[in-house]
PDB file of C-alpha atoms in Angstrom:
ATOM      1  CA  UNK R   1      -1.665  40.949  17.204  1.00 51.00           C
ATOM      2  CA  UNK R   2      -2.458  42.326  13.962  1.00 63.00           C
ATOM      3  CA  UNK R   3      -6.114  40.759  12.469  1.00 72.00           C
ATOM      4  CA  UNK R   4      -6.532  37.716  10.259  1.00 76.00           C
ATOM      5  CA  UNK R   5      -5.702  38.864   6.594  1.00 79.00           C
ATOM      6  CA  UNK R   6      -6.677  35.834   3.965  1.00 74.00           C
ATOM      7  CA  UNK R   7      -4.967  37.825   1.205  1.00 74.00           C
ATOM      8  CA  UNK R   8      -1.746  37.167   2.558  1.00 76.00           C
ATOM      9  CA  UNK R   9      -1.875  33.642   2.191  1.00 78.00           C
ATOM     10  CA  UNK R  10      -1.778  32.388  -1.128  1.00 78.00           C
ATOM     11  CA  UNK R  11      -4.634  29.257  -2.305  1.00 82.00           C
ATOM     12  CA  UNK R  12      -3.801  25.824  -2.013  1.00 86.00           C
ATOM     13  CA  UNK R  13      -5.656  23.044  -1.834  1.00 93.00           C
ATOM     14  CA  UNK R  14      -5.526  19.235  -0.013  1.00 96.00           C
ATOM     15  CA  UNK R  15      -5.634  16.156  -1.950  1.00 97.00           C
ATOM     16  CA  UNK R  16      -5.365  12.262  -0.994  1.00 97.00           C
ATOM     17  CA  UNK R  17      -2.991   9.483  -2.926  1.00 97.00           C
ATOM     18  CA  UNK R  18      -2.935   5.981  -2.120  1.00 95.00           C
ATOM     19  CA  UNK R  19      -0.172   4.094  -2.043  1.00 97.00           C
ATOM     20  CA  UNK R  20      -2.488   0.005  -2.725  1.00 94.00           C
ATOM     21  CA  UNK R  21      -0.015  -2.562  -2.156  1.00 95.00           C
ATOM     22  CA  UNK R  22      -1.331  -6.314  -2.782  1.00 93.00           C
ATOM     23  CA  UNK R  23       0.863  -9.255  -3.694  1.00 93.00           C
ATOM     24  CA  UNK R  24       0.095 -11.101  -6.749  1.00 90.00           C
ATOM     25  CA  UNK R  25       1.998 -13.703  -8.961  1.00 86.00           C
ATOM     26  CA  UNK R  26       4.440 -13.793  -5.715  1.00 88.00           C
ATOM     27  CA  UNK R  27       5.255 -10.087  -5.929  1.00 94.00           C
ATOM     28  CA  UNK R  28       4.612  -7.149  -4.318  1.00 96.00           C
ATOM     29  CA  UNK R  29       2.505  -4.777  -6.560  1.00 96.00           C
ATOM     30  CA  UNK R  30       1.178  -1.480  -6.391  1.00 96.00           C
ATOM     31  CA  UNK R  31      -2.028   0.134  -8.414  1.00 93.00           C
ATOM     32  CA  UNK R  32      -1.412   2.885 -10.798  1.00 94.00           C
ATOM     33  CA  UNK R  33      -3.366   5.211 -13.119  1.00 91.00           C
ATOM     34  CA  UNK R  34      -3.303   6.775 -16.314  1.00 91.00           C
ATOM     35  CA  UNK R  35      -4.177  10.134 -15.755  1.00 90.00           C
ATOM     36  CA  UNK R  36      -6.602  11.377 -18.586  1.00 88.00           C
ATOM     37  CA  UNK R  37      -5.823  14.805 -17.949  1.00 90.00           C
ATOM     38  CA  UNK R  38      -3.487  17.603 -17.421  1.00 93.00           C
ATOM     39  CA  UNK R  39      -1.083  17.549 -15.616  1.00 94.00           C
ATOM     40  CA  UNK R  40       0.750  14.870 -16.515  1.00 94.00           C
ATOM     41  CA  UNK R  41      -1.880  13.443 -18.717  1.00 92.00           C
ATOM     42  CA  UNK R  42      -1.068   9.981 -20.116  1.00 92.00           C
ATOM     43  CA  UNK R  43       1.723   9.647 -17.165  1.00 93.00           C
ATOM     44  CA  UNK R  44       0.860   6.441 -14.762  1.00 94.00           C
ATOM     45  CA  UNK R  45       0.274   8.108 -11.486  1.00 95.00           C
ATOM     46  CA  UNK R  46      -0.669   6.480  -7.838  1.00 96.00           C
ATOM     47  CA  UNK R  47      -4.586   6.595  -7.120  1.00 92.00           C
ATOM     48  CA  UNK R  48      -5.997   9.934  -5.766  1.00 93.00           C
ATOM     49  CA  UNK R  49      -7.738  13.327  -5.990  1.00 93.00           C
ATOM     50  CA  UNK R  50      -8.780  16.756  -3.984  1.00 94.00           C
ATOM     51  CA  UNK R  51     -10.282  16.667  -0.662  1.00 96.00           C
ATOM     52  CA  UNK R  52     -13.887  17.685  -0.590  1.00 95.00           C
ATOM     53  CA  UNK R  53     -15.202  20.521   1.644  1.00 91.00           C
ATOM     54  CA  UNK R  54     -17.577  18.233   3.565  1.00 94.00           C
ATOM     55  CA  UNK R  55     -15.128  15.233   4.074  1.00 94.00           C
ATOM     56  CA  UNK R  56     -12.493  14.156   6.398  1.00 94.00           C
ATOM     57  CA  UNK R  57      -9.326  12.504   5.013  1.00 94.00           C
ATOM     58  CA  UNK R  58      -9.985   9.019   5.622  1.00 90.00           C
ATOM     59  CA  UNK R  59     -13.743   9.582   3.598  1.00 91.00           C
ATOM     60  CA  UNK R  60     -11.555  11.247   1.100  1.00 94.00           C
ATOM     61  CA  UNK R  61      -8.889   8.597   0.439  1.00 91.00           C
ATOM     62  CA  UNK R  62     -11.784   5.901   0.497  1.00 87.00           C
ATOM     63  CA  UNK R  63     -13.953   7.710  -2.047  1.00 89.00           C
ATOM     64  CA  UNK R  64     -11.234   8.040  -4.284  1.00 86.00           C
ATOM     65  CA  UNK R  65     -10.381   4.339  -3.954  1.00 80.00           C
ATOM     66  CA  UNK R  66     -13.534   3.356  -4.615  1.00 80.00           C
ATOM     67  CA  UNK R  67     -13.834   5.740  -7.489  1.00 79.00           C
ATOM     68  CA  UNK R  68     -10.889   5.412  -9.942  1.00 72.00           C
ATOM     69  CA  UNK R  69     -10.191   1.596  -9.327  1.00 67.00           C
ATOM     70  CA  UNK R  70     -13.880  -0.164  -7.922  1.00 66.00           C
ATOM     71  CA  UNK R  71     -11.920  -1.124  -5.245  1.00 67.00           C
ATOM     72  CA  UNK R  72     -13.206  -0.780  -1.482  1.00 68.00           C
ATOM     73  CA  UNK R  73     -11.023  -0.333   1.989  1.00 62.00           C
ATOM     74  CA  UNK R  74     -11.461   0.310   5.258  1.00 56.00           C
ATOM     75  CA  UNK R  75     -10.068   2.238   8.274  1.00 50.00           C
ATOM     76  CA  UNK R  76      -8.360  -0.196  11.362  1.00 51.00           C
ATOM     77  CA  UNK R  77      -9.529   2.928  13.553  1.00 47.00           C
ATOM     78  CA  UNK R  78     -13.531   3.050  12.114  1.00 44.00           C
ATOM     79  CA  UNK R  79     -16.564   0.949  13.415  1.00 36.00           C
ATOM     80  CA  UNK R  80     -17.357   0.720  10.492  1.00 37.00           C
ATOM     81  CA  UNK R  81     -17.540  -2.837   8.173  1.00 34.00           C
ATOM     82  CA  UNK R  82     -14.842  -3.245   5.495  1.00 41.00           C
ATOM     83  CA  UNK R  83     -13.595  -5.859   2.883  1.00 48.00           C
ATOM     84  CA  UNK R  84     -10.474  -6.499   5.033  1.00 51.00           C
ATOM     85  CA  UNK R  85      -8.451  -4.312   3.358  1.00 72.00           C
ATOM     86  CA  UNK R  86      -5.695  -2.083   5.652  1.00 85.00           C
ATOM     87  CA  UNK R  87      -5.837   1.727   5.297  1.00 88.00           C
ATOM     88  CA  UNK R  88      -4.052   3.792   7.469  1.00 93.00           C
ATOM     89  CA  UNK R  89      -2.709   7.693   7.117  1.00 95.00           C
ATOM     90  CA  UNK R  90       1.306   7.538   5.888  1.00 97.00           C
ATOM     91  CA  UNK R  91       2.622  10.870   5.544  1.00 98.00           C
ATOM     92  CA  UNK R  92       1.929  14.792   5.005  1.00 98.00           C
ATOM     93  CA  UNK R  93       3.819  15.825   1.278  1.00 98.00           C
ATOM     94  CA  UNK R  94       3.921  20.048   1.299  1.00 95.00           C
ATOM     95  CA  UNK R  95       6.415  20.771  -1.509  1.00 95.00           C
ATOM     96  CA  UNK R  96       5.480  23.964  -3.413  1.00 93.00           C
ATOM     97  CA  UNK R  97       6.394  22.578  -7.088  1.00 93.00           C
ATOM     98  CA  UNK R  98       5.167  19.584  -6.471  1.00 94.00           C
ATOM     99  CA  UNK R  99       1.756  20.232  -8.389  1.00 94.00           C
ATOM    100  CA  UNK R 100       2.084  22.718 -11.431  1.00 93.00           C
ATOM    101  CA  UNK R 101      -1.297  23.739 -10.959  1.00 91.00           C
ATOM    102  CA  UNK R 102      -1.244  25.187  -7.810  1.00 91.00           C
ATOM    103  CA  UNK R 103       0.184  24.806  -4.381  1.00 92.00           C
ATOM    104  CA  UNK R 104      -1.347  21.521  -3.283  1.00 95.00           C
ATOM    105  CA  UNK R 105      -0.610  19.541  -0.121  1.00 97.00           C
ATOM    106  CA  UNK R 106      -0.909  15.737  -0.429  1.00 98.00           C
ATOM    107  CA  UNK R 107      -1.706  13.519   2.593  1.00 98.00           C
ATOM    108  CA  UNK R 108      -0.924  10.132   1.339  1.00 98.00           C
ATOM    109  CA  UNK R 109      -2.615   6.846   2.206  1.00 97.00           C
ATOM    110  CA  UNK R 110      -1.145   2.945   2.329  1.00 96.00           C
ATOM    111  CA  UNK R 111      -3.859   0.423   1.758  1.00 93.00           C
ATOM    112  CA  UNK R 112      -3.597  -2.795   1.820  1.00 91.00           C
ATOM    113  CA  UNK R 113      -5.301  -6.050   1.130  1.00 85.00           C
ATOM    114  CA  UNK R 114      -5.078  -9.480  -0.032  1.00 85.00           C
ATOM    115  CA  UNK R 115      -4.679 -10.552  -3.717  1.00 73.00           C
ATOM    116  CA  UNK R 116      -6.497  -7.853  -5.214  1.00 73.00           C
ATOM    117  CA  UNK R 117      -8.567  -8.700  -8.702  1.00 69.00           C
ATOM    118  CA  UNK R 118      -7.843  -6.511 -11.593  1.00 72.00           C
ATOM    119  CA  UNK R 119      -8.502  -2.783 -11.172  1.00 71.00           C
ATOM    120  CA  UNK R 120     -11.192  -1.175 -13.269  1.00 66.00           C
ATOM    121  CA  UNK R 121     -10.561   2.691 -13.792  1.00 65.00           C
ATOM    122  CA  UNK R 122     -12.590   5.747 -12.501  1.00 63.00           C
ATOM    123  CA  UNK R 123     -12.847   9.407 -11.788  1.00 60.00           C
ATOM    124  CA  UNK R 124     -10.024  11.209 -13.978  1.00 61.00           C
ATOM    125  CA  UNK R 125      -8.152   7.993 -14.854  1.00 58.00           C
ATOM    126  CA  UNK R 126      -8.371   6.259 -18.096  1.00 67.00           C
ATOM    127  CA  UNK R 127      -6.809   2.875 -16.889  1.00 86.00           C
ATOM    128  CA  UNK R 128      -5.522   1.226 -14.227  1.00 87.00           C
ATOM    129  CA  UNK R 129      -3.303  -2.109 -13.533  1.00 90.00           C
ATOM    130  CA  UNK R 130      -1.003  -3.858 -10.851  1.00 91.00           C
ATOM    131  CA  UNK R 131       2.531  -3.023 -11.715  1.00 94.00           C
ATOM    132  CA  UNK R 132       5.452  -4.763  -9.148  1.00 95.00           C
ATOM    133  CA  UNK R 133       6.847  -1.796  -7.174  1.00 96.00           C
ATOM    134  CA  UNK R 134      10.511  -2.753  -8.065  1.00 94.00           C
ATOM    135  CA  UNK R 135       9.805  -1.774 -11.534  1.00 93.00           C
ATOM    136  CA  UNK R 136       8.148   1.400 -10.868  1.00 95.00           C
ATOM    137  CA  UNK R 137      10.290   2.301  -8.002  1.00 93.00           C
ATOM    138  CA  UNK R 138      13.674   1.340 -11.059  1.00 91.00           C
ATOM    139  CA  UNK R 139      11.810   3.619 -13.207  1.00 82.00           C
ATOM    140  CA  UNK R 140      13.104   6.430 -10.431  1.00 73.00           C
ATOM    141  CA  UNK R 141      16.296   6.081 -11.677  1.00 61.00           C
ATOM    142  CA  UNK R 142      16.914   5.291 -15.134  1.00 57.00           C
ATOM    143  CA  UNK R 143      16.220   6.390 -18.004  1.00 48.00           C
ATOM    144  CA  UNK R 144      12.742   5.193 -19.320  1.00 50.00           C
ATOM    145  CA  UNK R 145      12.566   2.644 -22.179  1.00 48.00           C
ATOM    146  CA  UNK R 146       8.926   2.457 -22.847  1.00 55.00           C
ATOM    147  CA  UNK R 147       6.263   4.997 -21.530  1.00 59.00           C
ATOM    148  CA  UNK R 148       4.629   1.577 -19.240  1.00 63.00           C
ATOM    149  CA  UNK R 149       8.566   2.127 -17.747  1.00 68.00           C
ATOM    150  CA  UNK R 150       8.180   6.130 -17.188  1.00 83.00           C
ATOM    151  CA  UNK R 151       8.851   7.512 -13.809  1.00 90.00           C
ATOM    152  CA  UNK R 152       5.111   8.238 -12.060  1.00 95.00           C
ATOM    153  CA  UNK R 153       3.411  11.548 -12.710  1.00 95.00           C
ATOM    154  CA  UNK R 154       4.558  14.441  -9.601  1.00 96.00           C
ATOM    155  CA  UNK R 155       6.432  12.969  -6.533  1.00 96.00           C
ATOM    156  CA  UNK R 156       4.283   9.785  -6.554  1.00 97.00           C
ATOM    157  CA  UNK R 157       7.802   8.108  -7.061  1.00 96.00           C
ATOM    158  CA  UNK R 158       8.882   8.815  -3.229  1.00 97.00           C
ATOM    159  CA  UNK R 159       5.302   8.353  -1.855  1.00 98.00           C
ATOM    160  CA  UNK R 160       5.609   4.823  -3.236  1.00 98.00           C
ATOM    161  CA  UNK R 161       8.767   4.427  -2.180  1.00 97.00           C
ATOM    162  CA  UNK R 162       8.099   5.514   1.470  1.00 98.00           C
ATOM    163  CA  UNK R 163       4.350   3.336   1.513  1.00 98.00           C
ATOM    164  CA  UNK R 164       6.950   0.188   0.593  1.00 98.00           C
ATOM    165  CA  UNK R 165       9.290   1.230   3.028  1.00 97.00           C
ATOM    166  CA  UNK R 166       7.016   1.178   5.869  1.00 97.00           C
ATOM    167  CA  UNK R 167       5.189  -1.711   4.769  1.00 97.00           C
ATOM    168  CA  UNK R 168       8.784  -3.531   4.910  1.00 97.00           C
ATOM    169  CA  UNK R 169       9.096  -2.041   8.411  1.00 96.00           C
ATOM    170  CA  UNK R 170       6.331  -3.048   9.893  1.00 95.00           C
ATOM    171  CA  UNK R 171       5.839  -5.981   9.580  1.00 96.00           C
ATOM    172  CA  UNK R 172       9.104  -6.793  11.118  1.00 96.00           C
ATOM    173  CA  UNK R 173       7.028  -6.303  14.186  1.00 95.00           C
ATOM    174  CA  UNK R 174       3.453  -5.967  13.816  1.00 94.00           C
ATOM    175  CA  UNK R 175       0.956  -8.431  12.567  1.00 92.00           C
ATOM    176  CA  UNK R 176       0.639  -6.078   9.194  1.00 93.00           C
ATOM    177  CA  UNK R 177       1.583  -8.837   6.856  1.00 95.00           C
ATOM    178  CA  UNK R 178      -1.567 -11.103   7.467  1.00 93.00           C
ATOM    179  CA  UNK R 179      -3.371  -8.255   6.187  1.00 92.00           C
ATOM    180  CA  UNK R 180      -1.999  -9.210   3.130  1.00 93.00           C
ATOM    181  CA  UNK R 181      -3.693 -13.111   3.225  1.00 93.00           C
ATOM    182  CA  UNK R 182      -7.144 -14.511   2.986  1.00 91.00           C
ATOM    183  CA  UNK R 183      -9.369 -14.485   6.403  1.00 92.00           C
ATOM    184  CA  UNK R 184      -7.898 -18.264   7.096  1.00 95.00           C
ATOM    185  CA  UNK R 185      -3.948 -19.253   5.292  1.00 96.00           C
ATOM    186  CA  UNK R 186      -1.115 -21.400   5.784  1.00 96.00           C
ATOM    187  CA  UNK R 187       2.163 -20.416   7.560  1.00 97.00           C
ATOM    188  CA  UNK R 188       3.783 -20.830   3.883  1.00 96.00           C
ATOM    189  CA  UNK R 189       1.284 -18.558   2.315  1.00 95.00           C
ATOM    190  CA  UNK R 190       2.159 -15.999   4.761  1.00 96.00           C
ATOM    191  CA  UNK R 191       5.872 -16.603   4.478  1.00 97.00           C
ATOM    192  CA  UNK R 192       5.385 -16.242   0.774  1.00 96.00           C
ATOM    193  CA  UNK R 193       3.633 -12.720   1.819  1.00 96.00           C
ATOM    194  CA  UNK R 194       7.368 -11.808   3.561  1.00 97.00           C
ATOM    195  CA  UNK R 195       9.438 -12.782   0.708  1.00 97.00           C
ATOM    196  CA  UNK R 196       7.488 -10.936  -1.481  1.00 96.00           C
ATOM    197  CA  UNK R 197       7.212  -7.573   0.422  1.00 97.00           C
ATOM    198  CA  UNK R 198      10.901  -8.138   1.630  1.00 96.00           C
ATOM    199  CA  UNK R 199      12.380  -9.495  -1.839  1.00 94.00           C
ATOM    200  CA  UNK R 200      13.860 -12.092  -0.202  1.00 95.00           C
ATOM    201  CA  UNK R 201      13.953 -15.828   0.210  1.00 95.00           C
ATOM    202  CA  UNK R 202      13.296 -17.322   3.947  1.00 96.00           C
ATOM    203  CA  UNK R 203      14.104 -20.850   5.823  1.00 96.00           C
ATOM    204  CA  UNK R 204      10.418 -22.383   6.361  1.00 95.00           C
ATOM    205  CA  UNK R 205      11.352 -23.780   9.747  1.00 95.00           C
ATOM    206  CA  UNK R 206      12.993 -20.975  11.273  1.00 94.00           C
ATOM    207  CA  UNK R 207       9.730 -18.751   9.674  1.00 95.00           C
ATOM    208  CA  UNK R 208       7.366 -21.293  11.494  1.00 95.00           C
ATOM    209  CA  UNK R 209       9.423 -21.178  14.755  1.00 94.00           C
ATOM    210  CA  UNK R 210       8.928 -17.087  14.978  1.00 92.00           C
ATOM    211  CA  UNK R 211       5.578 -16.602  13.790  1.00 93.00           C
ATOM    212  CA  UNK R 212       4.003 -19.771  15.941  1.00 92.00           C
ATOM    213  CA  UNK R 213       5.987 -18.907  18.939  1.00 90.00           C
ATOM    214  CA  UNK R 214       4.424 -15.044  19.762  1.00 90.00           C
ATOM    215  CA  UNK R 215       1.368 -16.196  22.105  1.00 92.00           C
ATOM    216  CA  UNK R 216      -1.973 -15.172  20.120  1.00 93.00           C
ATOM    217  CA  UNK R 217      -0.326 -13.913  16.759  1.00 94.00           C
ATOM    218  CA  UNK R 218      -1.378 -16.784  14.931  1.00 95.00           C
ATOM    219  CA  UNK R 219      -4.291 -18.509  15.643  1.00 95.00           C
ATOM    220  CA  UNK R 220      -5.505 -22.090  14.816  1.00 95.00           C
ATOM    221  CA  UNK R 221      -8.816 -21.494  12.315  1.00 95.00           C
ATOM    222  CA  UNK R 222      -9.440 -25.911  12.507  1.00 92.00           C
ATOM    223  CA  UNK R 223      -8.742 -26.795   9.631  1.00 94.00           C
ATOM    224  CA  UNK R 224      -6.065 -27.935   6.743  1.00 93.00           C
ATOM    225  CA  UNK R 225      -6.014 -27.158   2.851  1.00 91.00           C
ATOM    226  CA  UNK R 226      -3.829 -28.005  -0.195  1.00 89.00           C
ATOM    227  CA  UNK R 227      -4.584 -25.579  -2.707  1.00 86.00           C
ATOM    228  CA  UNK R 228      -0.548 -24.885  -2.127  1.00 79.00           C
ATOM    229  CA  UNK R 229      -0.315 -28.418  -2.990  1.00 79.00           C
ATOM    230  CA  UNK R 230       1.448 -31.217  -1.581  1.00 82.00           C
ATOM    231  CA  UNK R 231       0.411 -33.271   1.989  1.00 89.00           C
ATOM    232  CA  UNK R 232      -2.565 -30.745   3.634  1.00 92.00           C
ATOM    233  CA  UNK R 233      -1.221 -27.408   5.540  1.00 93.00           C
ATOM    234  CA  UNK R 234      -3.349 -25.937   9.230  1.00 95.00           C
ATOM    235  CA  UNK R 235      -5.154 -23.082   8.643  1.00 97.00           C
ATOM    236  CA  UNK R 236      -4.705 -20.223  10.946  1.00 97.00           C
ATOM    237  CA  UNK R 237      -5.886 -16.536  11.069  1.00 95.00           C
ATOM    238  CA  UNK R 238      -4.544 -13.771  12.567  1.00 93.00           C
ATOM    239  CA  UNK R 239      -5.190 -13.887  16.321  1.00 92.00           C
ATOM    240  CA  UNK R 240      -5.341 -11.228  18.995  1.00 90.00           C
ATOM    241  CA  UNK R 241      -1.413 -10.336  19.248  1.00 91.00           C
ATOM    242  CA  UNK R 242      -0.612  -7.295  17.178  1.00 89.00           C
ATOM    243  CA  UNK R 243       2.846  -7.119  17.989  1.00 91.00           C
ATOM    244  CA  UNK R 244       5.619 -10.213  17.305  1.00 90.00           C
ATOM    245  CA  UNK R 245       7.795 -10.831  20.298  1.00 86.00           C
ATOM    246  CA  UNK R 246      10.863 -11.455  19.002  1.00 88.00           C
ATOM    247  CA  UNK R 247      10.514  -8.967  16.018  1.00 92.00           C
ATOM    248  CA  UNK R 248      11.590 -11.085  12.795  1.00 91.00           C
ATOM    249  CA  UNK R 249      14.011  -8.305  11.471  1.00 90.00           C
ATOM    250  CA  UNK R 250      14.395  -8.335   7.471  1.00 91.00           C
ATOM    251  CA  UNK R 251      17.297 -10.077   6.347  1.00 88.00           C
ATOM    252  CA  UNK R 252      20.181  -7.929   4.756  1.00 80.00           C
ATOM    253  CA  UNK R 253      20.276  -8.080   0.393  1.00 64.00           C
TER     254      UNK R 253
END
């Protein structure tokens, strides 16, 4: 076996982008960026930046989070406290052109939380706002009217369109879509969490049926509200179950 040569490989470099879905106004929205510098300067682009020497990926994608939008997550699989927001790794992007600067491999991030406030911007970004994911994902594909309708900066167009995908998947089956709702909500405010993520409308009753009838998904927090209005609503939280038995599978648009 012939020795180690590092001249044979060319540089590259790791960086982190969050895909930070929340639902707001009844829609599902994403954060984006203005980048305030090159590449792509003045492009919207999802949240992000290069992987520092002394931190893992996880520290990475929360730093970054924290720096260009104020915002704060935390890790399912870390001991340590959060704000309730989900973070968890979603895939490995390697394509050679997909930086101009240099060959740079993205591991990408899907976070998400409740209805986020208003993002403040950070780091290399000179602004920041919720934008619903339908529009930027229809920005893919069109030609753009406006430059708030331009098609995200690099490939951030599929990594947003594969963080909405498996947030769609999931929580088919998993309890992912109460990480979308306050500590303690209503059966309708999480059924307005799956038409928004889904795009679709749902029966209440059948909803109510599935999600109340999977032992420990949903569990009774003791007490009622009407800030939904209309006659008071139980409370719940999200109980022990992780997994919903029958799976709710998404209705066909």
């Amino acid at each position: 076996m012939s020795p180690y040569d590092p001249s044979a490989f060319p540089p590259f470099a790791v960086t982190v982008d969050l895909v930070v879905l929340t639902v707001r106004r009844h829609a599902l929205c994403a954060l984006v960026v203005r980048r305030g510098e090159p590449p792509f300067q003045g492009r919207w682009a999802l949240p992000g930046g290069f992987v520092r020497g002394d931190e893992d990926l996880a520290g990475a994608a929360g730093r970054e989070l924290a720096e260009e939008t104020g915002l704060c997550a935390h890790d399912p699989a870390s001991p340590a406290p959060g704000n309730g927001a989900h973070l968890e790794q979603l895939a490995t992007y390697g394509d050679p052109r997909r930086d101009p600067r240099m060959r740079v491999v993205s591991v990408a991030h899907l976070v998400l939380a409740p209805d986020l406030p208003a993002p403040r911007a950070g780091g290399d970004a000179n602004s920041a706002r919720w934008a619903p994911v339908e529009e930027l994902l229809a920005a893919r594909d069109g030609a753009a009217a406006d430059d708030e309708q331009a098609p995200l900066a690099f490939d951030h167009a599929t990594i947003l369109a594969d963080g909405v995908e498996r947030a769609r998947s999931k929580i088919e089956y998993s309890s992912l879509a109460t990480a979308f709702c306050p500590p303690e909500f209503t059966v309708g405010e999480l059924r307005r969490v799956y038409e928004a993520v889904w795009g679709v409308a749902l029966d209440p009753r059948n909803f109510h049926r599935k999600v109340t009838g999977t032992p420990g998904f949903l569990v009774p927090a003791g007490g009622t509200t009407t800030r939904q209005g209309g006659r008071p609503a139980q409370l719940f939280r999200a109980g022990g179950a992780t997994l919903l038995n029958p799976p709710m599978l998404r209705p066909e648009v």
